Short mmCIF file of C-alpha atoms and ligand atoms in Angstrom, two decimals:
data_model
loop_
_atom_site.label_atom_id
_atom_site.label_comp_id
_atom_site.label_asym_id
_atom_site.label_seq_id
_atom_site.Cartn_x
_atom_site.Cartn_y
_atom_site.Cartn_z
CA MET L 1 17.10 6.39 -11.30
CA SER L 2 16.33 8.17 -14.54
CA SER L 3 12.95 9.74 -15.09
CA ALA L 4 12.79 7.70 -18.31
CA GLU L 5 12.76 4.50 -16.27
CA ILE L 6 10.03 5.87 -14.00
CA GLU L 7 7.98 6.90 -17.04
CA TYR L 8 8.46 3.44 -18.49
CA ALA L 9 7.34 1.85 -15.20
CA ALA L 10 4.25 4.08 -15.09
CA ARG L 11 3.40 3.12 -18.67
CA LEU L 12 3.74 -0.58 -17.83
CA LEU L 13 1.29 -0.08 -14.96
CA ARG L 14 -1.15 1.81 -17.22
CA GLU L 15 -1.00 -1.08 -19.68
CA GLY L 16 -1.96 -3.55 -16.96
CA ASN L 17 1.47 -4.98 -16.17
CA LEU L 18 3.10 -5.66 -12.81
CA VAL L 19 5.98 -3.52 -11.56
CA ALA L 20 7.94 -4.31 -8.39
CA PHE L 21 9.14 -1.17 -6.65
CA PRO L 22 11.01 -0.16 -3.50
CA THR L 23 9.24 1.28 -0.51
CA GLU L 24 10.83 2.29 2.78
CA THR L 25 9.34 -0.82 4.44
CA VAL L 26 9.76 -3.68 1.96
CA TYR L 27 9.54 -4.02 -1.83
CA GLY L 28 6.01 -4.05 -3.25
CA LEU L 29 4.51 -5.91 -6.21
CA GLY L 30 2.50 -3.15 -7.88
CA ALA L 31 -0.47 -3.07 -10.23
CA ASP L 32 -2.96 -0.41 -11.31
CA ALA L 33 -5.46 -0.62 -8.45
CA GLN L 34 -8.32 0.17 -10.85
CA ASN L 35 -7.46 -2.58 -13.32
CA GLU L 36 -9.03 -5.82 -12.12
CA ALA L 37 -7.11 -8.06 -14.51
CA ALA L 38 -3.82 -6.57 -13.30
CA VAL L 39 -4.81 -6.97 -9.64
CA ARG L 40 -5.78 -10.58 -10.34
CA ARG L 41 -2.28 -11.18 -11.65
CA ILE L 42 -0.79 -10.04 -8.33
CA PHE L 43 -2.62 -12.87 -6.61
CA ALA L 44 -1.60 -15.39 -9.27
CA VAL L 45 2.07 -14.39 -9.15
CA LYS L 46 2.24 -14.48 -5.35
CA GLY L 47 0.13 -17.61 -5.03
CA ARG L 48 -2.00 -15.66 -2.59
CA PRO L 49 -5.59 -16.60 -1.70
CA ALA L 50 -8.14 -14.20 -3.23
CA SER L 51 -9.80 -13.39 0.08
CA HIS L 52 -6.77 -11.44 1.30
CA PRO L 53 -6.99 -7.67 0.85
CA VAL L 54 -4.22 -5.60 -0.74
CA ILE L 55 -2.99 -2.16 0.30
CA VAL L 56 -3.52 0.69 -2.18
CA HIS L 57 -0.56 3.08 -2.34
CA LEU L 58 -1.21 6.75 -3.02
CA GLY L 59 1.02 9.66 -3.97
CA SER L 60 -0.48 11.93 -1.33
CA ALA L 61 -3.17 12.15 1.33
CA SER L 62 -5.16 14.47 -0.95
CA GLN L 63 -6.22 11.33 -2.87
CA LEU L 64 -7.93 9.85 0.20
CA GLN L 65 -11.35 11.13 -0.91
CA THR L 66 -11.23 9.08 -4.10
CA TRP L 67 -10.77 5.80 -2.28
CA THR L 68 -12.86 6.27 0.84
CA ARG L 69 -16.38 7.34 1.65
CA SER L 70 -15.73 8.68 5.10
CA VAL L 71 -12.53 9.88 6.67
CA PRO L 72 -12.69 10.40 10.44
CA SER L 73 -10.67 13.32 11.74
CA ILE L 74 -8.20 10.99 13.44
CA ALA L 75 -7.28 9.71 9.96
CA HIS L 76 -6.39 13.23 8.87
CA THR L 77 -4.37 13.69 12.04
CA LEU L 78 -2.42 10.46 11.56
CA ALA L 79 -1.90 11.15 7.85
CA ARG L 80 -0.55 14.63 8.59
CA ARG L 81 1.84 13.27 11.18
CA PHE L 82 3.01 9.98 9.61
CA TRP L 83 2.53 10.24 5.83
CA PRO L 84 4.50 9.77 3.74
CA GLY L 85 5.68 6.84 5.83
CA PRO L 86 5.24 3.26 7.05
CA LEU L 87 1.61 3.55 8.18
CA THR L 88 -1.43 1.94 6.54
CA LEU L 89 -4.89 3.23 7.43
CA VAL L 90 -7.95 1.00 7.02
CA LEU L 91 -10.97 3.11 6.13
CA LYS L 92 -14.47 2.66 4.67
CA ARG L 93 -14.00 2.15 0.97
CA SER L 94 -15.59 4.18 -1.83
CA ALA L 95 -17.32 2.75 -4.89
CA VAL L 96 -14.17 2.91 -7.05
CA VAL L 97 -12.52 0.21 -4.93
CA SER L 98 -12.81 -3.26 -6.41
CA ASP L 99 -13.78 -6.31 -4.34
CA LEU L 100 -10.52 -7.85 -5.49
CA ILE L 101 -8.60 -5.19 -3.57
CA THR L 102 -10.61 -5.52 -0.39
CA GLY L 103 -11.21 -9.25 -0.37
CA GLY L 104 -14.91 -8.37 -0.46
CA GLN L 105 -14.71 -6.29 2.72
CA ASP L 106 -16.25 -2.87 3.12
CA THR L 107 -12.90 -1.29 3.95
CA VAL L 108 -9.69 -0.43 2.10
CA GLY L 109 -6.10 -0.20 3.33
CA LEU L 110 -4.33 2.98 2.16
CA ARG L 111 -0.75 4.14 2.48
CA VAL L 112 1.43 6.97 1.19
CA PRO L 113 4.96 5.56 1.06
CA ALA L 114 7.98 7.76 1.73
CA ASN L 115 10.58 6.08 -0.49
CA PRO L 116 11.60 8.63 -3.17
CA MET L 117 11.36 6.14 -6.03
CA ALA L 118 7.91 5.00 -4.87
CA GLN L 119 6.90 8.67 -4.71
CA GLN L 120 8.19 9.31 -8.23
CA LEU L 121 6.38 6.27 -9.54
CA LEU L 122 3.10 7.25 -7.87
CA THR L 123 3.41 10.78 -9.22
CA ALA L 124 4.16 9.61 -12.75
CA PHE L 125 1.36 7.04 -12.65
CA GLY L 126 -1.17 9.37 -11.10
CA GLY L 127 -3.53 6.75 -9.66
CA GLY L 128 -3.48 4.24 -6.84
CA ILE L 129 -1.05 1.34 -6.96
CA ALA L 130 -2.21 -1.90 -5.36
CA ALA L 131 0.84 -3.60 -3.88
CA PRO L 132 1.44 -6.44 -1.46
CA SER L 133 4.97 -7.30 -0.46
CA ALA L 134 6.77 -8.75 -3.50
CA ASN L 135 7.32 -12.26 -2.10
CA ARG L 136 5.64 -15.60 -2.63
CA TYR L 137 2.69 -16.06 -0.32
CA GLY L 138 3.74 -16.83 3.26
CA ARG L 139 7.45 -16.26 2.72
CA VAL L 140 9.97 -13.67 3.84
CA SER L 141 9.34 -10.17 2.45
CA PRO L 142 11.98 -8.73 0.06
CA THR L 143 14.07 -5.76 1.15
CA THR L 144 16.23 -5.50 -1.99
CA ALA L 145 15.58 -5.69 -5.72
CA GLU L 146 17.71 -8.84 -5.75
CA ASP L 147 15.37 -10.46 -3.19
CA VAL L 148 12.43 -9.71 -5.50
CA ARG L 149 14.27 -11.33 -8.39
CA THR L 150 14.89 -14.40 -6.26
CA GLU L 151 11.23 -14.55 -5.21
CA LEU L 152 9.46 -13.71 -8.45
CA GLY L 153 12.01 -13.82 -11.27
CA ASP L 154 10.43 -13.36 -14.69
CA LEU L 155 6.88 -13.26 -13.36
CA VAL L 156 7.09 -9.50 -13.01
CA GLU L 157 7.64 -7.18 -15.97
CA LEU L 158 9.97 -4.74 -14.22
CA ILE L 159 11.78 -4.51 -10.90
CA LEU L 160 12.79 -0.99 -9.92
CA ASP L 161 15.94 -0.98 -7.82
CA GLY L 162 16.01 1.59 -5.03
CA GLY L 163 18.61 -0.08 -2.84
CA PRO L 164 17.88 -1.76 0.49
CA SER L 165 14.65 -0.80 2.28
CA GLU L 166 15.39 1.59 5.15
CA VAL L 167 12.72 0.40 7.60
CA GLY L 168 12.89 -3.30 6.78
CA VAL L 169 9.55 -4.44 8.21
CA GLU L 170 6.10 -3.74 6.79
CA SER L 171 3.92 -0.77 7.61
CA THR L 172 1.92 -0.57 10.81
CA ILE L 173 -1.77 -1.15 10.01
CA VAL L 174 -4.36 0.81 11.97
CA ASP L 175 -8.07 0.18 11.48
CA LEU L 176 -10.07 3.41 11.65
CA SER L 177 -13.19 2.02 10.04
CA SER L 178 -15.09 1.41 13.24
CA GLY L 179 -15.53 3.14 16.59
CA SER L 180 -12.04 3.13 18.03
CA PRO L 181 -8.59 2.78 16.44
CA ALA L 182 -7.31 -0.80 16.36
CA LEU L 183 -3.78 -2.01 15.70
CA LEU L 184 -4.09 -4.74 13.04
CA ARG L 185 -0.36 -5.26 12.43
CA PRO L 186 2.63 -3.82 14.32
CA GLY L 187 5.14 -2.37 11.88
CA GLY L 188 7.48 0.45 10.96
CA ILE L 189 5.81 3.05 13.18
CA SER L 190 5.74 2.08 16.82
CA ALA L 191 2.47 1.68 18.71
CA GLU L 192 3.81 4.16 21.27
CA ASP L 193 4.31 6.87 18.63
CA LEU L 194 0.83 6.26 17.24
CA GLU L 195 -0.85 6.26 20.63
CA ARG L 196 0.84 9.51 21.56
CA VAL L 197 -0.82 11.15 18.55
CA ILE L 198 -4.15 9.32 18.90
CA GLY L 199 -4.24 10.21 22.59
CA GLN L 200 -5.48 6.81 23.71
CA PRO L 201 -4.34 3.20 23.66
CA MET L 202 -5.28 1.21 20.56
CA SER L 203 -7.11 -2.05 20.86
CA THR L 204 -5.55 -5.03 19.15
CA ALA L 205 -7.62 -7.03 16.72
CA PRO L 206 -9.08 -10.26 18.07
CA ALA L 207 -7.07 -13.19 16.76
CA SER L 208 -10.19 -14.86 15.40
CA VAL L 209 -10.71 -12.09 12.86
CA ILE L 210 -8.10 -12.79 10.24
CA ARG L 211 -8.48 -9.83 7.97
CA ALA L 212 -4.83 -9.32 7.32
CA PRO L 213 -3.01 -12.30 5.84
CA GLY L 214 0.18 -11.09 7.46
CA MET L 215 -1.77 -11.63 10.65
CA GLN L 216 -2.23 -15.33 10.17
CA ALA L 217 -0.28 -17.45 12.56
CA ALA L 218 2.16 -18.77 9.98
CA HIS L 219 3.75 -16.16 7.74
CA TYR L 220 7.02 -14.39 6.92
CA ALA L 221 8.64 -17.81 6.99
CA PRO L 222 12.11 -18.84 5.93
CA LEU L 223 12.82 -22.50 5.14
CA ALA L 224 14.71 -23.07 8.37
CA ARG L 225 12.74 -23.81 11.52
CA ILE L 226 12.58 -20.74 13.78
CA LEU L 227 12.49 -20.93 17.57
CA LEU L 228 12.17 -17.94 19.88
CA ALA L 229 13.77 -17.88 23.31
CA ASP L 230 14.91 -15.61 26.12
CA SER L 231 18.66 -15.02 26.32
CA SER L 232 18.99 -17.44 29.28
CA ARG L 233 17.62 -20.34 27.21
CA LEU L 234 19.51 -19.83 23.93
CA ALA L 235 22.41 -22.15 24.73
CA SER L 236 20.36 -25.06 26.11
CA LEU L 237 17.88 -24.91 23.26
CA ALA L 238 20.71 -24.78 20.72
CA GLU L 239 22.35 -27.80 22.30
CA ARG L 240 19.07 -29.73 22.33
CA GLU L 241 18.58 -29.07 18.60
CA ARG L 242 22.20 -29.89 17.76
CA ARG L 243 21.89 -33.24 19.53
CA LYS L 244 19.01 -34.09 17.22
CA GLY L 245 21.47 -33.73 14.35
CA HIS L 246 20.34 -30.31 13.14
CA SER L 247 22.62 -27.51 11.99
CA VAL L 248 21.81 -24.66 14.35
CA VAL L 249 22.34 -20.92 14.35
CA VAL L 250 21.57 -18.50 17.17
CA LEU L 251 20.41 -14.97 16.31
CA SER L 252 21.09 -12.53 19.11
CA PRO L 253 22.72 -9.22 19.92
CA GLY L 254 25.85 -9.55 22.00
CA MET L 255 27.95 -12.72 22.07
CA PRO L 256 26.34 -15.46 24.15
CA SER L 257 28.58 -18.35 25.13
CA LEU L 258 27.34 -21.22 23.02
CA PRO L 259 28.17 -24.91 22.91
CA ASN L 260 30.62 -26.10 20.25
CA GLY L 261 29.18 -26.56 16.79
CA ILE L 262 26.56 -23.83 17.14
CA ALA L 263 26.77 -20.91 14.71
CA HIS L 264 25.94 -17.36 15.69
CA ILE L 265 24.65 -14.39 13.73
CA ARG L 266 24.89 -11.17 15.65
CA VAL L 267 21.82 -8.95 15.19
CA PRO L 268 21.77 -5.25 16.07
CA GLU L 269 20.85 -4.32 19.61
CA ALA L 270 19.13 -1.11 18.48
CA LEU L 271 15.63 -2.16 17.47
CA GLU L 272 15.32 0.09 14.42
CA GLU L 273 18.52 -1.37 13.05
CA TYR L 274 17.42 -4.88 13.89
CA ALA L 275 14.15 -4.30 12.00
CA ARG L 276 16.12 -3.05 9.00
CA VAL L 277 18.13 -6.28 8.72
CA LEU L 278 15.58 -8.79 10.07
CA TYR L 279 14.46 -10.21 6.72
CA ARG L 280 17.97 -10.07 5.30
CA THR L 281 19.07 -12.13 8.30
CA LEU L 282 16.31 -14.71 7.79
CA ARG L 283 17.34 -14.99 4.14
CA GLU L 284 20.95 -15.47 5.22
CA VAL L 285 19.84 -18.32 7.50
CA ASP L 286 18.35 -20.05 4.47
CA ARG L 287 21.29 -19.27 2.20
CA ARG L 288 23.63 -20.90 4.70
CA ARG L 289 21.22 -23.83 4.92
CA PHE L 290 20.75 -23.95 8.66
CA ASP L 291 18.02 -26.34 9.76
CA VAL L 292 17.14 -24.37 12.86
CA ALA L 293 17.51 -20.71 13.86
CA ILE L 294 17.04 -19.80 17.50
CA ALA L 295 16.22 -16.12 17.82
CA GLN L 296 16.49 -14.20 21.04
CA SER L 297 13.17 -12.50 21.83
CA PRO L 298 13.52 -8.72 21.44
CA PRO L 299 12.19 -6.28 24.04
CA LEU L 300 8.56 -5.45 23.27
CA THR L 301 8.96 -1.70 22.90
CA GLY L 302 9.25 0.44 19.79
CA LEU L 303 9.99 -1.66 16.72
CA GLY L 304 10.54 -4.67 18.99
CA LEU L 305 6.82 -5.39 18.74
CA ALA L 306 7.01 -5.72 14.95
CA ILE L 307 10.19 -7.81 15.14
CA GLN L 308 8.67 -10.16 17.72
CA ASP L 309 5.48 -10.37 15.64
CA ARG L 310 7.36 -11.41 12.48
CA LEU L 311 9.59 -13.89 14.34
CA THR L 312 6.57 -15.44 16.06
CA ARG L 313 4.80 -15.89 12.76
CA ALA L 314 7.92 -17.27 11.14
CA ALA L 315 8.13 -19.71 14.07
CA ALA L 316 4.47 -20.63 13.67
CA ALA L 317 5.27 -21.86 10.16
CA ASN L 318 7.23 -24.77 11.67
CA PHE L 319 4.48 -27.12 10.66
CA ASP L 320 5.20 -30.85 10.55
CA GLN L 321 7.87 -30.38 13.17
CA GLU L 322 8.18 -31.59 16.70
CA PRO L 323 7.68 -28.84 19.32
O1 TXA Q 401 4.74 -1.98 4.25
C1 TXA Q 401 3.79 -2.50 3.67
O2 TXA Q 401 2.64 -2.43 4.10
C2 TXA Q 401 4.10 -3.28 2.38
C3 TXA Q 401 4.57 -2.29 1.33
C4 TXA Q 401 4.75 -2.91 -0.01
O3 TXA Q 401 3.69 -1.21 1.27
N1 TXA Q 401 2.94 -3.98 1.92
C5 TXA Q 401 2.48 -5.09 2.54
O4 TXA Q 401 1.44 -5.69 1.85
O5 TXA Q 401 2.94 -5.53 3.56
P1 TXA Q 401 0.93 -7.16 2.18
O6 TXA Q 401 -0.16 -7.42 1.19
O7 TXA Q 401 2.06 -8.08 2.22
O8 TXA Q 401 0.26 -6.96 3.56
C6 TXA Q 401 -0.78 -6.03 3.62
C7 TXA Q 401 -1.58 -6.25 4.82
C8 TXA Q 401 -2.22 -7.60 4.77
O9 TXA Q 401 -2.05 -8.18 6.03
C9 TXA Q 401 -3.66 -7.26 4.45
O10 TXA Q 401 -4.56 -8.21 4.90
C10 TXA Q 401 -3.82 -5.95 5.17
O11 TXA Q 401 -2.63 -5.30 4.86
N2 TXA Q 401 -4.95 -5.23 4.63
C11 TXA Q 401 -5.08 -4.66 3.43
N3 TXA Q 401 -6.30 -4.12 3.29
C12 TXA Q 401 -6.97 -4.36 4.44
C13 TXA Q 401 -8.28 -4.09 4.92
N4 TXA Q 401 -9.16 -3.45 4.16
N5 TXA Q 401 -8.59 -4.50 6.15
C14 TXA Q 401 -7.69 -5.15 6.92
N6 TXA Q 401 -6.45 -5.45 6.53
C15 TXA Q 401 -6.10 -5.07 5.31
MG1 MG Q 402 3.27 -9.56 2.81
#
């Protein structure tokens, strides 16, 4: 990546345009966070409801003061340990933060991404970059520049290509705006790693409070119908779906013995590697036009929590389908 291209991208942002850029989690659809017209365009391009808040990306933790009005010491601790990296902190917002960014809430989500190109862009731009994942609302997040092109095409002025995202699932979101730390979305940093630093277990947000659109039941959805199952049930479920006339693929590590006519995509056993290829795999399911994908439930440790979360939400998007 030439510095000329980064300078060009920063200028586009300053002029109120949208720039898609790589982060270590997924690709983001960026706009100048202090330009309301530009932020409005993010929502229009994604087809995303206006009530859903957007994360503001910063070049370094030293910019926290600009965007927040109080930073509890645990925020400094987490920032020191995990930034730059796949962690978003929800904090009380300052007056510079537009209602468009927060969905009218009193808090703002902030993250310092680690991807070198994201870092260069943030440094060249100087301010905060508002960026949701660069996909259409409710669909699978992009982990390559090509994915962004497929999702958004000409609707975005520039797509910076930084190669495939290393983490592959979105950042972990921790709410520090009220009494005790709450996990709003499992993601690229495991709950165990966070809790070790926080020194106490995090609460999880009550399901009734949908403050994070990624936390709605149906999200991250490919076109195929997704089912989740334990390893012992993969074959019977696959056979049941095949008998209904569907083309079926099983996603699992290892090589289960499957009935004839059932396809298999092997996913990595190591959870960090599985996370890295999860969205690519869901896109492959669609590219190969399977009707149904039956995914083996991952263990719920480390990044398994984020993988299970995304698969569950992808499965919840099976609306208009029989159970
Ligand atoms: O890894 C990531 O977080 C990626 C990359 C591009 O940084 N971004 C991302 O953005 O996943 P998006 O918009 O697809 O999801 C951001 C999540 C949403 O669920 C949103 O509701 C939540 O962050 N969020 C943002 N601000 C919030 C706030 N003030 N309170 C609660 N949730 C917030
Ligand atoms: Mg998203």
